[in-house]
CSV table of C-alpha atoms and ligand atoms in Angstrom, one decimal:
chain,number,residue,atom,x,y,z
E,1,MET,CA,0.0,0.0,0.0
E,2,VAL,CA,1.1,3.5,-0.8
E,3,SER,CA,0.9,5.8,2.1
E,4,THR,CA,-1.3,8.8,1.3
E,5,LYS,CA,0.2,11.1,3.9
E,6,ALA,CA,3.9,11.9,4.3
E,7,PRO,CA,4.8,12.2,8.0
E,8,GLU,CA,6.4,15.6,8.9
E,9,ASP,CA,10.0,14.2,9.0
E,10,ALA,CA,9.8,12.2,5.7
E,11,TYR,CA,8.7,14.4,2.8
E,12,THR,CA,9.4,12.4,-0.3
E,13,ALA,CA,7.8,11.7,-3.7
E,14,GLU,CA,9.4,8.3,-3.7
E,15,PRO,CA,6.2,6.2,-2.9
E,16,PHE,CA,4.3,7.9,-5.7
E,17,LEU,CA,6.8,7.0,-8.5
E,18,PRO,CA,5.5,4.3,-10.9
E,19,ASP,CA,7.5,1.1,-11.2
E,20,ARG,CA,7.7,1.3,-15.0
E,21,GLY,CA,6.8,3.3,-18.0
E,22,GLY,CA,8.1,6.4,-19.7
E,23,LEU,CA,7.2,10.1,-19.5
E,24,PRO,CA,3.4,9.5,-19.8
E,25,ALA,CA,3.4,7.2,-16.8
E,26,LEU,CA,5.5,9.6,-14.8
E,27,ARG,CA,3.3,12.5,-15.7
E,28,ARG,CA,0.2,10.6,-14.7
E,29,ALA,CA,1.7,9.5,-11.4
E,30,ALA,CA,3.1,12.9,-10.6
E,31,ALA,CA,-0.4,14.4,-10.9
E,32,ASP,CA,-1.3,12.5,-7.7
E,33,CYS,CA,1.9,13.2,-5.8
E,34,ARG,CA,1.5,14.1,-2.1
E,35,GLY,CA,5.1,13.7,-1.2
E,36,CYS,CA,5.3,17.1,0.5
E,37,PRO,CA,2.8,19.7,1.7
E,38,LEU,CA,3.1,21.9,-1.5
E,39,HIS,CA,0.3,19.9,-3.3
E,40,ARG,CA,-2.2,21.2,-0.8
E,41,ASP,CA,-2.5,24.9,-1.9
E,42,ALA,CA,-1.4,24.5,-5.5
E,43,THR,CA,-3.9,24.0,-8.4
E,44,GLN,CA,-2.1,21.0,-10.0
E,45,THR,CA,1.2,19.3,-10.5
E,46,VAL,CA,3.3,20.9,-13.3
E,47,PHE,CA,5.4,18.2,-14.8
E,48,GLY,CA,8.1,18.6,-17.4
E,49,ALA,CA,7.2,19.2,-21.0
E,50,GLY,CA,9.0,17.9,-24.1
E,51,THR,CA,9.9,14.6,-25.6
E,52,ALA,CA,12.0,11.7,-24.3
E,53,ASP,CA,14.5,12.2,-27.2
E,54,ALA,CA,15.1,15.8,-26.3
E,55,ARG,CA,18.9,16.7,-26.5
E,56,VAL,CA,18.9,19.3,-23.8
E,57,MET,CA,17.0,19.4,-20.4
E,58,LEU,CA,16.3,22.9,-19.0
E,59,VAL,CA,15.7,22.9,-15.2
E,60,GLY,CA,14.0,25.8,-13.4
E,61,GLU,CA,13.0,26.2,-9.8
E,62,GLN,CA,9.2,25.6,-9.5
E,63,PRO,CA,6.1,26.6,-11.5
E,64,GLY,CA,4.9,30.2,-11.1
E,65,ASP,CA,1.3,31.5,-11.0
E,66,GLN,CA,0.6,31.0,-14.8
E,67,GLU,CA,2.2,27.6,-14.8
E,68,ASP,CA,0.1,26.5,-11.8
E,69,ARG,CA,-3.1,27.6,-13.7
E,70,GLN,CA,-2.1,26.1,-17.1
E,71,GLY,CA,-0.3,23.0,-15.9
E,72,LYS,CA,2.7,23.6,-18.1
E,73,PRO,CA,6.2,24.8,-17.2
E,74,PHE,CA,7.6,28.2,-18.3
E,75,VAL,CA,4.4,29.5,-19.9
E,76,GLY,CA,4.3,32.8,-18.0
E,77,PRO,CA,6.5,35.9,-18.2
E,78,ALA,CA,9.8,34.1,-17.3
E,79,GLY,CA,9.0,31.5,-19.9
E,80,ARG,CA,8.5,34.1,-22.6
E,81,LEU,CA,11.8,35.7,-21.7
E,82,LEU,CA,13.5,32.2,-21.7
E,83,ASP,CA,12.1,31.4,-25.2
E,84,ARG,CA,13.5,34.6,-26.6
E,85,ALA,CA,16.9,34.0,-25.0
E,86,LEU,CA,17.0,30.4,-26.3
E,87,ALA,CA,16.1,31.6,-29.8
E,88,GLU,CA,18.8,34.2,-29.7
E,89,ALA,CA,21.4,31.7,-28.4
E,90,GLY,CA,20.4,29.2,-31.2
E,91,ILE,CA,18.8,26.5,-29.2
E,92,ASP,CA,15.8,24.9,-30.9
E,93,PRO,CA,12.9,24.6,-28.4
E,94,GLY,CA,12.0,21.4,-30.2
E,95,ASP,CA,15.4,20.0,-28.9
E,96,ALA,CA,14.5,20.9,-25.3
E,97,TYR,CA,12.8,19.2,-22.4
E,98,VAL,CA,11.7,21.8,-19.9
E,99,THR,CA,11.1,21.1,-16.2
E,100,ASN,CA,11.5,22.3,-12.7
E,101,ALA,CA,13.2,21.1,-9.5
E,102,VAL,CA,9.9,21.3,-7.7
E,103,LYS,CA,6.6,20.4,-9.4
E,104,HIS,CA,4.1,22.4,-7.3
E,105,PHE,CA,3.8,26.2,-7.0
E,106,LYS,CA,4.7,27.6,-3.6
E,107,PHE,CA,3.3,31.0,-2.8
E,108,THR,CA,2.0,33.3,-0.1
E,109,ARG,CA,-0.8,35.8,-0.3
E,110,ALA,CA,-0.5,39.2,1.3
E,111,GLU,CA,-4.2,39.1,1.9
E,112,PRO,CA,-6.9,36.6,1.2
E,113,ARG,CA,-8.0,36.7,-2.5
E,114,LYS,CA,-5.0,38.9,-3.4
E,115,ARG,CA,-2.3,38.1,-5.9
E,116,ARG,CA,-0.2,35.0,-5.2
E,117,ILE,CA,3.4,35.8,-4.5
E,118,HIS,CA,6.1,33.3,-5.3
E,119,LYS,CA,7.9,31.8,-2.4
E,120,ALA,CA,11.2,29.9,-2.8
E,121,PRO,CA,11.0,26.2,-2.1
E,122,SER,CA,12.9,24.9,1.0
E,123,LEU,CA,15.7,22.4,0.6
E,124,ARG,CA,13.4,19.9,2.2
E,125,GLU,CA,10.8,20.4,-0.5
E,126,MET,CA,13.4,20.2,-3.2
E,127,THR,CA,14.8,17.0,-1.8
E,128,ALA,CA,11.2,15.6,-1.5
E,129,CYS,CA,10.5,16.4,-5.2
E,130,GLY,CA,14.0,15.1,-6.4
E,131,PRO,CA,12.8,11.6,-7.4
E,132,TRP,CA,10.7,13.1,-10.2
E,133,LEU,CA,13.6,15.1,-11.6
E,134,ALA,CA,15.8,12.0,-11.3
E,135,ALA,CA,13.2,9.9,-13.2
E,136,GLU,CA,12.9,12.6,-15.9
E,137,LEU,CA,16.7,12.5,-16.3
E,138,ALA,CA,16.8,8.7,-16.5
E,139,VAL,CA,14.2,8.7,-19.2
E,140,VAL,CA,15.3,11.6,-21.3
E,141,GLU,CA,19.1,11.1,-20.9
E,142,PRO,CA,19.8,14.5,-22.2
E,143,GLU,CA,23.2,15.3,-23.8
E,144,LEU,CA,23.2,18.5,-21.7
E,145,ILE,CA,21.4,20.0,-18.7
E,146,VAL,CA,20.9,23.7,-18.5
E,147,VAL,CA,20.6,24.8,-14.8
E,148,LEU,CA,18.4,27.9,-14.5
E,149,GLY,CA,19.3,29.5,-11.2
E,150,ALA,CA,20.3,28.6,-7.7
E,151,SER,CA,17.4,26.4,-6.7
E,152,ALA,CA,17.9,24.1,-9.8
E,153,GLY,CA,21.6,24.1,-9.1
E,154,LYS,CA,21.2,23.1,-5.5
E,155,ALA,CA,18.7,20.4,-6.4
E,156,LEU,CA,21.1,18.9,-9.0
E,157,LEU,CA,24.5,19.6,-7.6
E,158,GLY,CA,24.0,20.1,-3.8
E,159,SER,CA,23.4,22.9,-1.4
E,160,SER,CA,26.8,24.5,-1.8
E,161,PHE,CA,26.0,25.4,-5.5
E,162,ARG,CA,26.4,29.1,-6.3
E,163,VAL,CA,25.3,30.4,-9.8
E,164,GLY,CA,27.9,33.2,-9.8
E,165,GLU,CA,30.7,30.7,-9.4
E,166,SER,CA,29.5,28.2,-11.9
E,167,ARG,CA,27.7,30.0,-14.7
E,168,GLY,CA,28.7,30.1,-18.3
E,169,ALA,CA,31.0,27.1,-18.2
E,170,LEU,CA,30.6,23.6,-19.4
E,171,LEU,CA,30.6,21.4,-16.2
E,172,GLU,CA,30.9,17.7,-15.9
E,173,ARG,CA,29.5,16.2,-12.8
E,174,GLU,CA,28.2,12.8,-11.6
E,175,ILE,CA,24.4,13.0,-10.9
E,176,HIS,CA,22.6,9.9,-9.6
E,177,GLY,CA,25.6,7.8,-10.6
E,178,ARG,CA,25.7,9.0,-14.2
E,179,PRO,CA,28.2,11.5,-15.7
E,180,GLU,CA,26.3,14.5,-16.8
E,181,ARG,CA,27.3,17.7,-18.8
E,182,LEU,CA,25.8,20.9,-17.5
E,183,VAL,CA,25.8,24.6,-18.1
E,184,ALA,CA,24.5,26.9,-15.3
E,185,THR,CA,23.0,30.3,-15.7
E,186,VAL,CA,20.7,32.7,-13.9
E,187,HIS,CA,17.0,32.2,-13.6
E,188,PRO,CA,15.1,34.1,-16.2
E,189,SER,CA,12.9,35.6,-13.5
E,190,SER,CA,16.0,37.4,-12.1
E,191,VAL,CA,16.3,39.2,-15.4
E,192,LEU,CA,12.7,40.4,-15.0
E,193,ARG,CA,13.5,41.6,-11.4
E,194,ALA,CA,16.4,43.8,-12.5
E,195,GLN,CA,16.2,47.3,-11.0
E,196,ASP,CA,16.3,49.3,-14.2
E,197,ASP,CA,16.5,49.0,-18.0
E,198,GLU,CA,20.3,49.0,-18.0
E,199,ASP,CA,20.6,46.2,-15.4
E,200,ARG,CA,17.9,44.3,-17.2
E,201,LYS,CA,19.7,44.5,-20.5
E,202,ALA,CA,23.0,43.4,-18.9
E,203,ALA,CA,21.3,40.5,-17.1
E,204,TYR,CA,19.5,39.4,-20.3
E,205,GLU,CA,22.8,39.5,-22.3
E,206,GLY,CA,24.5,37.4,-19.6
E,207,LEU,CA,21.7,34.8,-19.8
E,208,VAL,CA,22.0,34.7,-23.6
E,209,SER,CA,25.8,34.4,-23.4
E,210,ASP,CA,25.6,31.5,-21.0
E,211,LEU,CA,23.0,29.8,-23.3
E,212,LYS,CA,25.4,30.2,-26.2
E,213,VAL,CA,27.9,28.1,-24.2
E,214,ALA,CA,25.1,25.5,-24.0
E,215,ALA,CA,24.3,25.8,-27.7
E,216,ARG,CA,28.0,25.2,-28.6
E,217,ALA,CA,28.1,22.2,-26.3
E,218,LEU,CA,25.2,20.7,-28.3
E,219,SER,CA,26.7,21.4,-31.7
C,1,URA,N1,9.9,29.8,-13.1
C,1,URA,C1,10.4,28.5,-13.0
C,1,URA,O1,11.4,28.3,-12.4
C,1,URA,N2,9.7,27.6,-13.6
C,1,URA,C2,8.6,27.8,-14.3
C,1,URA,O2,8.1,26.9,-14.9
C,1,URA,C3,8.1,29.2,-14.4
C,1,URA,C4,8.8,30.1,-13.7
C,2,SF4,FE1,5.1,15.8,-4.8
C,2,SF4,FE2,7.0,17.6,-5.6
C,2,SF4,FE3,4.4,18.3,-5.4
C,2,SF4,FE4,5.8,17.9,-3.2
C,2,SF4,S1,6.2,19.5,-4.8
C,2,SF4,S2,3.8,17.2,-3.6
C,2,SF4,S3,7.1,16.2,-3.8
C,2,SF4,S4,5.2,16.8,-6.8
């Protein structure tokens, strides 16, 4: 029997993973995940999007407001910016599998019925959700992983990961016992949060330049 409630000290998606099957089976099972408390307030699980033969896997933090409503990753403002940056860097969206370290939207509300404000997932929640990301990696076996921001980096490479130290270089690391190639960059939302136009332009150009490193690694 699969337990339906995770005890406080044991948040994990593990019991909800299917024994077999590809992405469709994973997506179906993830829809019912209750491996941590984040499923309670969110609308739905936002699983990765793309095909099992994708060459590159892009990993973000967690779905945002729009993603939570639509059930698809990177369909809101950050996603639009990411699409533009990918096109500019020469990465074909058809080659990409897009997902997040955490599959449910975490948010707070300043007041009831007010706008939902993104809240960063805790290490515990990222660890709980890790089995889904590991399963996606095992099925897709991408040639390259693009790490979008600190949360994705911590989820994949450990809590000491820092974007500033790792970005824009081709890294080779063992993840879940397999050698992986990765390129880290900033999260597209951080570009949207820039203080003024000048900062935003610089942040965007930095993102595109890191993605060009990824594009070269794929060519
Ligand atoms: N930010 C993310 O990290 N992922 C999404 O899917 C959307 C915004
Ligand atoms: Fe399961 Fe991940 Fe959602 Fe938590 S965030 S309930 S582990 S899918």
